[in-house]
mmCIF file of C-alpha atoms and ligand atoms in Angstrom:
data_model
loop_
_atom_site.group_PDB
_atom_site.id
_atom_site.type_symbol
_atom_site.label_atom_id
_atom_site.label_comp_id
_atom_site.label_asym_id
_atom_site.label_seq_id
_atom_site.Cartn_x
_atom_site.Cartn_y
_atom_site.Cartn_z
ATOM 1 C CA MET A 1 1.383 154.349 200.832
ATOM 2 C CA ASP A 2 0.200 156.728 203.508
ATOM 3 C CA ILE A 3 -1.579 155.551 206.607
ATOM 4 C CA VAL A 4 -5.052 156.656 205.514
ATOM 5 C CA ALA A 5 -4.831 154.761 202.232
ATOM 6 C CA GLU A 6 -3.465 151.687 204.009
ATOM 7 C CA LEU A 7 -6.184 151.832 206.626
ATOM 8 C CA LEU A 8 -8.909 152.179 204.016
ATOM 9 C CA SER A 9 -7.491 149.224 202.116
ATOM 10 C CA GLY A 10 -8.164 147.107 205.211
ATOM 11 C CA SER A 11 -4.759 146.841 206.858
ATOM 12 C CA ARG A 12 -5.089 145.913 210.521
ATOM 13 C CA ARG A 13 -1.564 147.119 211.136
ATOM 14 C CA ALA A 14 -2.465 150.540 209.785
ATOM 15 C CA LEU A 15 -5.564 150.526 211.997
ATOM 16 C CA ALA A 16 -3.455 149.794 215.071
ATOM 17 C CA ARG A 17 -0.938 152.462 214.104
ATOM 18 C CA ALA A 18 -3.645 155.072 213.479
ATOM 19 C CA ILE A 19 -5.078 154.448 216.956
ATOM 20 C CA THR A 20 -1.644 154.781 218.533
ATOM 21 C CA MET A 21 -1.188 158.110 216.754
ATOM 22 C CA VAL A 22 -4.397 159.426 218.327
ATOM 23 C CA GLU A 23 -3.469 158.041 221.737
ATOM 24 C CA ASN A 24 -0.035 159.631 221.679
ATOM 25 C CA GLU A 25 -1.463 162.914 220.442
ATOM 26 C CA CYS A 26 0.817 162.616 217.489
ATOM 27 C CA HIS A 27 1.350 165.682 215.385
ATOM 28 C CA GLU A 28 -0.033 164.062 212.231
ATOM 29 C CA ALA A 29 -3.158 162.700 213.933
ATOM 30 C CA ALA A 30 -5.259 165.778 213.175
ATOM 31 C CA ALA A 31 -4.551 165.622 209.438
ATOM 32 C CA MET A 32 -5.391 161.909 209.474
ATOM 33 C CA MET A 33 -8.680 162.489 211.309
ATOM 34 C CA GLN A 34 -9.598 165.181 208.787
ATOM 35 C CA GLN A 35 -9.276 162.658 205.980
ATOM 36 C CA LEU A 36 -11.101 159.896 207.840
ATOM 37 C CA TYR A 37 -14.016 161.965 209.082
ATOM 38 C CA PRO A 38 -16.060 161.941 205.853
ATOM 39 C CA ARG A 39 -15.933 158.122 205.928
ATOM 40 C CA THR A 40 -17.483 157.808 209.382
ATOM 41 C CA GLY A 41 -21.080 157.619 210.516
ATOM 42 C CA LYS A 42 -21.894 154.132 209.269
ATOM 43 C CA ALA A 43 -21.136 151.975 212.309
ATOM 44 C CA GLN A 44 -23.564 150.998 215.020
ATOM 45 C CA ILE A 45 -21.964 152.212 218.249
ATOM 46 C CA ILE A 46 -22.789 150.489 221.526
ATOM 47 C CA GLY A 47 -21.524 151.671 224.918
ATOM 48 C CA ILE A 48 -21.284 149.279 227.850
ATOM 49 C CA THR A 49 -20.625 150.781 231.247
ATOM 50 C CA GLY A 50 -20.940 149.790 234.886
ATOM 51 C CA PRO A 51 -18.996 149.245 238.092
ATOM 52 C CA PRO A 52 -15.696 147.325 238.220
ATOM 53 C CA GLY A 53 -16.149 143.592 237.893
ATOM 54 C CA ALA A 54 -19.820 143.801 236.864
ATOM 55 C CA GLY A 55 -19.166 141.513 233.920
ATOM 56 C CA LYS A 56 -18.870 144.132 231.173
ATOM 57 C CA SER A 57 -16.061 142.345 229.358
ATOM 58 C CA THR A 58 -17.788 138.994 229.592
ATOM 59 C CA LEU A 59 -20.946 140.564 228.167
ATOM 60 C CA THR A 60 -18.989 142.347 225.443
ATOM 61 C CA ASP A 61 -17.331 139.078 224.506
ATOM 62 C CA LYS A 62 -20.666 137.262 224.248
ATOM 63 C CA LEU A 63 -22.328 140.087 222.337
ATOM 64 C CA ALA A 64 -19.410 140.319 219.927
ATOM 65 C CA LYS A 65 -19.637 136.576 219.241
ATOM 66 C CA LYS A 66 -23.341 136.961 218.585
ATOM 67 C CA TYR A 67 -22.735 139.762 216.053
ATOM 68 C CA ARG A 68 -19.967 137.725 214.432
ATOM 69 C CA GLN A 69 -22.463 134.904 213.890
ATOM 70 C CA LEU A 70 -24.620 137.426 212.075
ATOM 71 C CA GLY A 71 -21.619 138.150 209.867
ATOM 72 C CA LYS A 72 -20.855 141.601 211.197
ATOM 73 C CA THR A 73 -17.359 142.929 211.754
ATOM 74 C CA ILE A 74 -16.595 144.285 215.200
ATOM 75 C CA GLY A 75 -14.426 146.882 216.831
ATOM 76 C CA ILE A 76 -14.031 146.889 220.609
ATOM 77 C CA VAL A 77 -12.539 149.764 222.623
ATOM 78 C CA ALA A 78 -12.058 148.977 226.294
ATOM 79 C CA VAL A 79 -11.532 152.224 228.167
ATOM 80 C CA ASP A 80 -10.354 152.294 231.741
ATOM 81 C CA PRO A 81 -10.278 155.828 233.156
ATOM 82 C CA THR A 82 -8.565 154.501 236.274
ATOM 83 C CA SER A 83 -5.634 152.882 234.542
ATOM 84 C CA PRO A 84 -2.545 154.465 233.036
ATOM 85 C CA PHE A 85 -2.071 151.457 230.748
ATOM 86 C CA SER A 86 -2.958 151.319 227.099
ATOM 87 C CA GLY A 87 -2.513 149.117 224.095
ATOM 88 C CA GLY A 88 -2.068 145.467 224.912
ATOM 89 C CA ALA A 89 -0.964 145.859 228.499
ATOM 90 C CA ILE A 90 -4.250 145.098 230.187
ATOM 91 C CA LEU A 91 -5.769 142.922 227.515
ATOM 92 C CA GLY A 92 -4.968 139.756 229.387
ATOM 93 C CA ASP A 93 -6.438 140.731 232.731
ATOM 94 C CA ARG A 94 -9.347 142.964 232.142
ATOM 95 C CA ILE A 95 -10.623 141.822 228.815
ATOM 96 C CA ARG A 96 -11.859 138.300 228.749
ATOM 97 C CA MET A 97 -11.906 137.929 225.007
ATOM 98 C CA ASN A 98 -9.136 135.517 224.222
ATOM 99 C CA GLU A 99 -10.933 133.724 221.417
ATOM 100 C CA LEU A 100 -11.994 136.976 219.828
ATOM 101 C CA ILE A 101 -8.386 138.104 219.591
ATOM 102 C CA LEU A 102 -7.821 135.307 217.070
ATOM 103 C CA ASP A 103 -10.767 136.384 214.925
ATOM 104 C CA GLU A 104 -9.754 138.526 211.934
ATOM 105 C CA GLY A 105 -13.176 140.181 211.947
ATOM 106 C CA VAL A 106 -12.678 141.573 215.425
ATOM 107 C CA PHE A 107 -10.325 144.357 216.423
ATOM 108 C CA ILE A 108 -9.800 144.955 220.135
ATOM 109 C CA ARG A 109 -8.010 147.868 221.675
ATOM 110 C CA SER A 110 -7.711 148.976 225.273
ATOM 111 C CA MET A 111 -7.095 152.518 226.387
ATOM 112 C CA GLY A 112 -6.065 154.074 229.669
ATOM 113 C CA THR A 113 -5.404 157.583 230.762
ATOM 114 C CA ARG A 114 -1.641 157.691 230.319
ATOM 115 C CA GLY A 115 -1.603 159.882 233.378
ATOM 116 C CA SER A 116 -4.246 162.395 232.395
ATOM 117 C CA LEU A 117 -7.982 161.949 232.410
ATOM 118 C CA GLY A 118 -8.488 165.023 230.270
ATOM 119 C CA GLY A 119 -8.986 164.190 226.648
ATOM 120 C CA LEU A 120 -9.777 160.517 227.211
ATOM 121 C CA SER A 121 -13.340 160.902 225.983
ATOM 122 C CA ARG A 122 -12.178 162.772 222.882
ATOM 123 C CA LYS A 123 -9.563 160.112 222.202
ATOM 124 C CA THR A 124 -12.176 157.394 222.610
ATOM 125 C CA ALA A 125 -14.429 159.175 220.122
ATOM 126 C CA ASP A 126 -11.508 159.430 217.702
ATOM 127 C CA VAL A 127 -10.678 155.739 218.071
ATOM 128 C CA VAL A 128 -14.328 154.890 217.389
ATOM 129 C CA ALA A 129 -14.218 157.134 214.311
ATOM 130 C CA ILE A 130 -11.084 155.388 213.047
ATOM 131 C CA MET A 131 -12.688 151.949 213.451
ATOM 132 C CA ASP A 132 -15.828 153.269 211.759
ATOM 133 C CA ALA A 133 -13.846 154.583 208.773
ATOM 134 C CA PHE A 134 -11.981 151.266 208.643
ATOM 135 C CA GLY A 135 -15.361 149.637 208.072
ATOM 136 C CA LYS A 136 -16.217 148.023 211.393
ATOM 137 C CA GLU A 137 -19.978 147.566 211.406
ATOM 138 C CA VAL A 138 -20.512 147.299 215.135
ATOM 139 C CA ILE A 139 -18.291 149.139 217.603
ATOM 140 C CA ILE A 140 -18.524 148.400 221.309
ATOM 141 C CA ILE A 141 -17.078 150.812 223.869
ATOM 142 C CA GLU A 142 -16.547 149.136 227.235
ATOM 143 C CA THR A 143 -15.810 151.547 230.035
ATOM 144 C CA VAL A 144 -15.599 151.055 233.759
ATOM 145 C CA GLY A 145 -17.760 153.379 235.836
ATOM 146 C CA VAL A 146 -15.989 155.990 237.878
ATOM 147 C CA GLY A 147 -18.384 158.907 237.655
ATOM 148 C CA GLN A 148 -18.376 161.723 235.153
ATOM 149 C CA SER A 149 -15.573 160.296 233.048
ATOM 150 C CA GLU A 150 -17.527 157.229 231.923
ATOM 151 C CA VAL A 151 -20.576 159.365 231.257
ATOM 152 C CA ASP A 152 -18.478 161.472 228.885
ATOM 153 C CA ILE A 153 -16.910 158.430 227.293
ATOM 154 C CA VAL A 154 -20.170 156.671 226.443
ATOM 155 C CA LYS A 155 -21.532 159.845 224.881
ATOM 156 C CA ALA A 156 -19.847 158.590 221.730
ATOM 157 C CA ALA A 157 -22.296 155.640 221.692
ATOM 158 C CA ASP A 158 -25.706 155.521 220.024
ATOM 159 C CA THR A 159 -27.003 152.912 222.449
ATOM 160 C CA THR A 160 -25.738 152.807 226.014
ATOM 161 C CA VAL A 161 -26.057 149.673 228.111
ATOM 162 C CA VAL A 162 -25.631 150.171 231.858
ATOM 163 C CA VAL A 163 -24.590 146.986 233.655
ATOM 164 C CA MET A 164 -25.376 146.439 237.299
ATOM 165 C CA VAL A 165 -24.958 143.522 239.645
ATOM 166 C CA PRO A 166 -26.926 142.482 242.689
ATOM 167 C CA GLY A 167 -25.343 142.348 246.100
ATOM 168 C CA LEU A 168 -23.098 145.389 245.914
ATOM 169 C CA GLY A 169 -24.636 146.574 249.160
ATOM 170 C CA ASP A 170 -26.478 149.839 248.914
ATOM 171 C CA ASP A 171 -27.510 149.069 245.380
ATOM 172 C CA ILE A 172 -29.653 152.045 244.720
ATOM 173 C CA GLN A 173 -27.196 154.441 246.299
ATOM 174 C CA ALA A 174 -24.803 153.344 243.639
ATOM 175 C CA ILE A 175 -27.239 154.188 240.879
ATOM 176 C CA LYS A 176 -26.305 157.762 240.393
ATOM 177 C CA ALA A 177 -28.654 160.092 238.593
ATOM 178 C CA GLY A 178 -26.179 160.509 235.740
ATOM 179 C CA ILE A 179 -26.156 156.778 235.142
ATOM 180 C CA LEU A 180 -29.949 156.591 234.974
ATOM 181 C CA GLU A 181 -29.956 159.301 232.350
ATOM 182 C CA ILE A 182 -27.383 157.728 230.078
ATOM 183 C CA GLY A 183 -28.850 154.200 230.154
ATOM 184 C CA ASP A 184 -30.874 153.209 227.087
ATOM 185 C CA ILE A 185 -30.897 149.638 228.324
ATOM 186 C CA PHE A 186 -30.184 148.345 231.819
ATOM 187 C CA VAL A 187 -28.665 144.955 232.459
ATOM 188 C CA ILE A 188 -28.740 143.110 235.735
ATOM 189 C CA ASN A 189 -25.828 140.773 235.235
ATOM 190 C CA LYS A 190 -24.950 137.904 237.549
ATOM 191 C CA ALA A 191 -28.680 137.351 237.742
ATOM 192 C CA ASP A 192 -27.792 133.922 239.111
ATOM 193 C CA ARG A 193 -27.056 135.647 242.422
ATOM 194 C CA ALA A 194 -29.468 136.258 245.226
ATOM 195 C CA ASP A 195 -30.950 139.732 245.376
ATOM 196 C CA ALA A 196 -31.301 140.039 241.598
ATOM 197 C CA GLU A 197 -35.068 140.454 242.044
ATOM 198 C CA ARG A 198 -34.641 143.142 244.648
ATOM 199 C CA LEU A 199 -32.276 145.117 242.417
ATOM 200 C CA ASN A 200 -34.729 144.668 239.565
ATOM 201 C CA SER A 201 -37.646 146.187 241.449
ATOM 202 C CA GLU A 202 -35.568 148.996 242.902
ATOM 203 C CA LEU A 203 -34.275 149.837 239.464
ATOM 204 C CA GLU A 204 -37.773 149.705 237.985
ATOM 205 C CA MET A 205 -38.921 152.213 240.540
ATOM 206 C CA MET A 206 -35.992 154.537 239.889
ATOM 207 C CA LEU A 207 -36.720 154.406 236.171
ATOM 208 C CA VAL A 208 -40.357 155.310 236.664
ATOM 209 C CA LEU A 209 -39.346 158.297 238.763
ATOM 210 C CA ASN A 210 -36.774 159.274 236.211
ATOM 211 C CA GLN A 211 -38.948 158.953 233.093
ATOM 212 C CA SER A 212 -38.018 161.272 230.249
ATOM 213 C CA GLU A 213 -40.322 162.726 227.607
ATOM 214 C CA LEU A 214 -38.821 160.389 225.019
ATOM 215 C CA ASP A 215 -40.886 157.551 223.608
ATOM 216 C CA TRP A 216 -38.186 155.095 224.614
ATOM 217 C CA ARG A 217 -38.658 153.337 227.947
ATOM 218 C CA PRO A 218 -35.316 151.803 228.956
ATOM 219 C CA PRO A 219 -35.883 148.080 229.452
ATOM 220 C CA ILE A 220 -34.185 146.005 232.155
ATOM 221 C CA LYS A 221 -32.626 142.737 230.990
ATOM 222 C CA LYS A 222 -31.304 140.001 233.243
ATOM 223 C CA THR A 223 -28.200 138.171 232.126
ATOM 224 C CA VAL A 224 -25.681 135.634 233.312
ATOM 225 C CA ALA A 225 -22.849 136.713 231.058
ATOM 226 C CA SER A 226 -20.561 133.873 232.075
ATOM 227 C CA SER A 227 -23.031 131.267 230.814
ATOM 228 C CA GLY A 228 -24.442 133.363 227.973
ATOM 229 C CA SER A 229 -27.935 133.334 229.400
ATOM 230 C CA GLY A 230 -29.958 136.430 228.434
ATOM 231 C CA ILE A 231 -27.526 137.531 225.711
ATOM 232 C CA ASP A 232 -30.040 136.951 222.890
ATOM 233 C CA GLU A 233 -32.599 139.061 224.727
ATOM 234 C CA LEU A 234 -30.024 141.795 225.285
ATOM 235 C CA ALA A 235 -29.068 141.775 221.590
ATOM 236 C CA ALA A 236 -32.762 141.999 220.709
ATOM 237 C CA ALA A 237 -33.192 144.993 223.014
ATOM 238 C CA ILE A 238 -30.198 146.686 221.378
ATOM 239 C CA ASP A 239 -31.779 146.058 217.951
ATOM 240 C CA GLU A 240 -35.049 147.505 219.155
ATOM 241 C CA HIS A 241 -33.296 150.600 220.413
ATOM 242 C CA THR A 242 -31.469 150.970 217.096
ATOM 243 C CA ASN A 243 -34.803 150.770 215.262
ATOM 244 C CA TYR A 244 -36.286 153.315 217.609
ATOM 245 C CA LEU A 245 -33.337 155.670 217.023
ATOM 246 C CA ASN A 246 -33.739 155.398 213.263
ATOM 247 C CA LYS A 247 -37.519 155.701 213.106
ATOM 248 C CA SER A 248 -37.973 158.502 215.616
ATOM 249 C CA GLY A 249 -35.248 160.735 214.229
ATOM 250 C CA GLU A 250 -33.537 160.444 217.597
ATOM 251 C CA LEU A 251 -30.324 159.119 216.021
ATOM 252 C CA GLU A 252 -30.031 162.242 213.923
ATOM 253 C CA ARG A 253 -30.766 164.415 216.936
ATOM 254 C CA LYS A 254 -28.201 162.552 219.052
ATOM 255 C CA ARG A 255 -25.543 162.844 216.383
ATOM 256 C CA ARG A 256 -26.291 166.501 215.753
ATOM 257 C CA LEU A 257 -25.920 167.208 219.477
ATOM 258 C CA ARG A 258 -22.640 165.299 219.436
ATOM 259 C CA ALA A 259 -21.363 167.321 216.478
ATOM 260 C CA ASN A 260 -22.474 170.493 218.218
ATOM 261 C CA ASN A 261 -20.655 169.625 221.455
ATOM 262 C CA GLU A 262 -17.554 168.504 219.640
ATOM 263 C CA LEU A 263 -17.353 171.702 217.632
ATOM 264 C CA LEU A 264 -17.975 173.877 220.679
ATOM 265 C CA SER A 265 -15.337 172.124 222.739
ATOM 266 C CA LEU A 266 -12.781 172.485 219.952
ATOM 267 C CA ILE A 267 -13.592 176.190 219.638
ATOM 268 C CA LYS A 268 -13.308 176.649 223.402
ATOM 269 C CA GLU A 269 -9.992 174.852 223.480
ATOM 270 C CA GLY A 270 -8.705 176.841 220.534
ATOM 271 C CA ILE A 271 -9.684 180.188 222.012
ATOM 272 C CA SER A 272 -8.240 179.308 225.437
ATOM 273 C CA ARG A 273 -4.996 178.196 223.881
ATOM 274 C CA TYR A 274 -4.799 181.339 221.731
ATOM 275 C CA VAL A 275 -5.515 183.686 224.626
ATOM 276 C CA VAL A 276 -3.192 181.985 227.062
ATOM 277 C CA ASN A 277 -0.373 181.785 224.503
ATOM 278 C CA ARG A 278 -0.717 185.414 223.549
ATOM 279 C CA MET A 279 -0.976 186.739 227.070
ATOM 280 C CA SER A 280 1.544 184.530 228.784
ATOM 281 C CA VAL A 281 4.468 185.823 226.723
ATOM 282 C CA SER A 282 4.212 189.143 228.524
ATOM 283 C CA GLY A 283 3.302 187.584 231.847
ATOM 284 C CA GLN A 284 -0.003 189.420 231.610
ATOM 285 C CA PHE A 285 -2.112 186.287 232.072
ATOM 286 C CA ASN A 286 -0.417 185.318 235.325
ATOM 287 C CA SER A 287 -0.661 188.797 236.732
ATOM 288 C CA LEU A 288 -4.394 188.898 235.967
ATOM 289 C CA VAL A 289 -4.846 185.519 237.663
ATOM 290 C CA ALA A 290 -2.940 186.865 240.675
ATOM 291 C CA SER A 291 -5.112 189.966 240.894
ATOM 292 C CA ILE A 292 -8.241 187.807 240.817
ATOM 293 C CA GLU A 293 -6.773 185.630 243.526
ATOM 294 C CA ARG A 294 -6.140 188.733 245.664
ATOM 295 C CA ARG A 295 -9.789 189.745 245.085
ATOM 296 C CA GLU A 296 -8.695 192.983 243.450
ATOM 297 C CA LYS A 297 -10.493 191.971 240.301
ATOM 298 C CA ASP A 298 -13.257 189.499 239.511
ATOM 299 C CA PRO A 299 -12.995 186.729 236.897
ATOM 300 C CA TYR A 300 -16.247 187.742 235.126
ATOM 301 C CA THR A 301 -15.015 191.208 234.236
ATOM 302 C CA ILE A 302 -11.567 190.021 233.220
ATOM 303 C CA ALA A 303 -12.953 187.220 231.024
ATOM 304 C CA ASN A 304 -15.281 189.688 229.291
ATOM 305 C CA ILE A 305 -12.459 192.145 228.632
ATOM 306 C CA ILE A 306 -10.217 189.405 227.232
ATOM 307 C CA LEU A 307 -12.972 187.983 225.030
ATOM 308 C CA ALA A 308 -13.940 191.412 223.719
ATOM 309 C CA GLU A 309 -10.287 192.036 222.948
ATOM 310 C CA CYS A 310 -9.708 188.783 221.106
ATOM 311 C CA LEU A 311 -12.986 188.722 219.173
ATOM 312 C CA ARG A 312 -12.592 192.297 218.010
HETATM 313 N N1 GTP B 401 -21.549 134.417 238.775
HETATM 314 C C1 GTP B 401 -21.341 135.172 237.696
HETATM 315 N N2 GTP B 401 -20.098 135.603 237.426
HETATM 316 C C2 GTP B 401 -19.913 136.374 236.329
HETATM 317 C C3 GTP B 401 -20.980 136.715 235.468
HETATM 318 N N3 GTP B 401 -20.505 137.503 234.483
HETATM 319 C C4 GTP B 401 -19.195 137.657 234.709
HETATM 320 N N4 GTP B 401 -18.822 136.970 235.810
HETATM 321 C C5 GTP B 401 -17.469 136.903 236.396
HETATM 322 O O1 GTP B 401 -17.189 138.148 237.011
HETATM 323 C C6 GTP B 401 -15.813 138.461 236.906
HETATM 324 C C7 GTP B 401 -15.607 139.834 236.281
HETATM 325 O O2 GTP B 401 -16.052 139.805 234.933
HETATM 326 P P1 GTP B 401 -15.561 140.840 233.836
HETATM 327 O O3 GTP B 401 -16.296 140.539 232.597
HETATM 328 O O4 GTP B 401 -14.092 140.900 233.775
HETATM 329 O O5 GTP B 401 -16.107 142.195 234.474
HETATM 330 P P2 GTP B 401 -15.799 143.687 234.007
HETATM 331 O O6 GTP B 401 -17.011 144.472 234.355
HETATM 332 O O7 GTP B 401 -15.358 143.718 232.594
HETATM 333 O O8 GTP B 401 -14.592 144.064 234.945
HETATM 334 P P3 GTP B 401 -13.615 145.325 234.834
HETATM 335 O O9 GTP B 401 -13.337 145.574 233.375
HETATM 336 O O10 GTP B 401 -12.421 144.903 235.596
HETATM 337 O O11 GTP B 401 -14.367 146.466 235.464
HETATM 338 C C8 GTP B 401 -15.191 137.335 236.084
HETATM 339 O O12 GTP B 401 -14.617 136.416 236.947
HETATM 340 C C9 GTP B 401 -16.386 136.744 235.368
HETATM 341 O O13 GTP B 401 -16.192 135.391 235.043
HETATM 342 C C10 GTP B 401 -22.294 136.216 235.803
HETATM 343 O O14 GTP B 401 -23.282 136.508 235.113
HETATM 344 N N5 GTP B 401 -22.414 135.457 236.910
HETATM 345 MG MG1 MG B 402 -13.609 144.627 231.706
#
């Protein structure tokens, strides 16, 4: 039986193997994704991001348990753009989900960069798609915040939860504009610590200043993930956001934008690869780069000439 058939019949081993194929940029991965794609689009996808040690894994663990109680099956992808390790290597340390690992209804996978940050967000999206096709009803992407990379990674999510903690010093400095824009829900975790109130009011102010035209006002939820306090309220806020996405047509818009970006980036990659392959045989590409570097030519003109040539 081929991997797609095995995966669709519910084999966890096939699921693990399919993910490894995507991670290793296996030759056959593209053909597999082509077959799986029509079966995706059913899962509820939640992104959880925030600074290192904010309690993302603890929250993910508690949320996953909550969804399990509701009878839903779960996929968890823990993405660490700062780590070269993948698979099971960091499960023990960074993912505090030991009980979940024993639950047949939960599939956990961690991903690192394997040396290159490029492509990590695409791979994450592919892993989510594989879990979706497998039939996971809720998929949680946990990613540690290191700037643009986590913003790209959580773009695969329908609902993004940004986790913050009090007492990190210059709290508000750490709330980068990009983070405010991607947050559908904000969580102040470790709300048992001093300064939680201060962070709350600072964040409230930032959100008012940053209001979008959307009808959704990102709520702020306080949690103590380690004790489970506030988890029900967080799950309720996620539900509310899901309802909002469905009713307002925003889910469709979000997914259309995602499809649009995905298609464009594949086209860009394809054209770049084609051009570079064709022109590097003769050494032409390198000599053009060199002439731009010497300021004999400008990149705008050269790019236009090359594009005109290859789209002719
Ligand atoms: N006091 C307190 N500690 C917490 C809370 N939530 C998590 N912790 C602790 O904070 C530490 C880090 O928690 P994790 O869940 O691993 O945090 P993380 O954001 O997943 O960390 P990375 O994946 O390494 O970025 C652990 O020791 C948790 O037990 C909380 O609400 N209050
Ligand atoms: Mg973690």
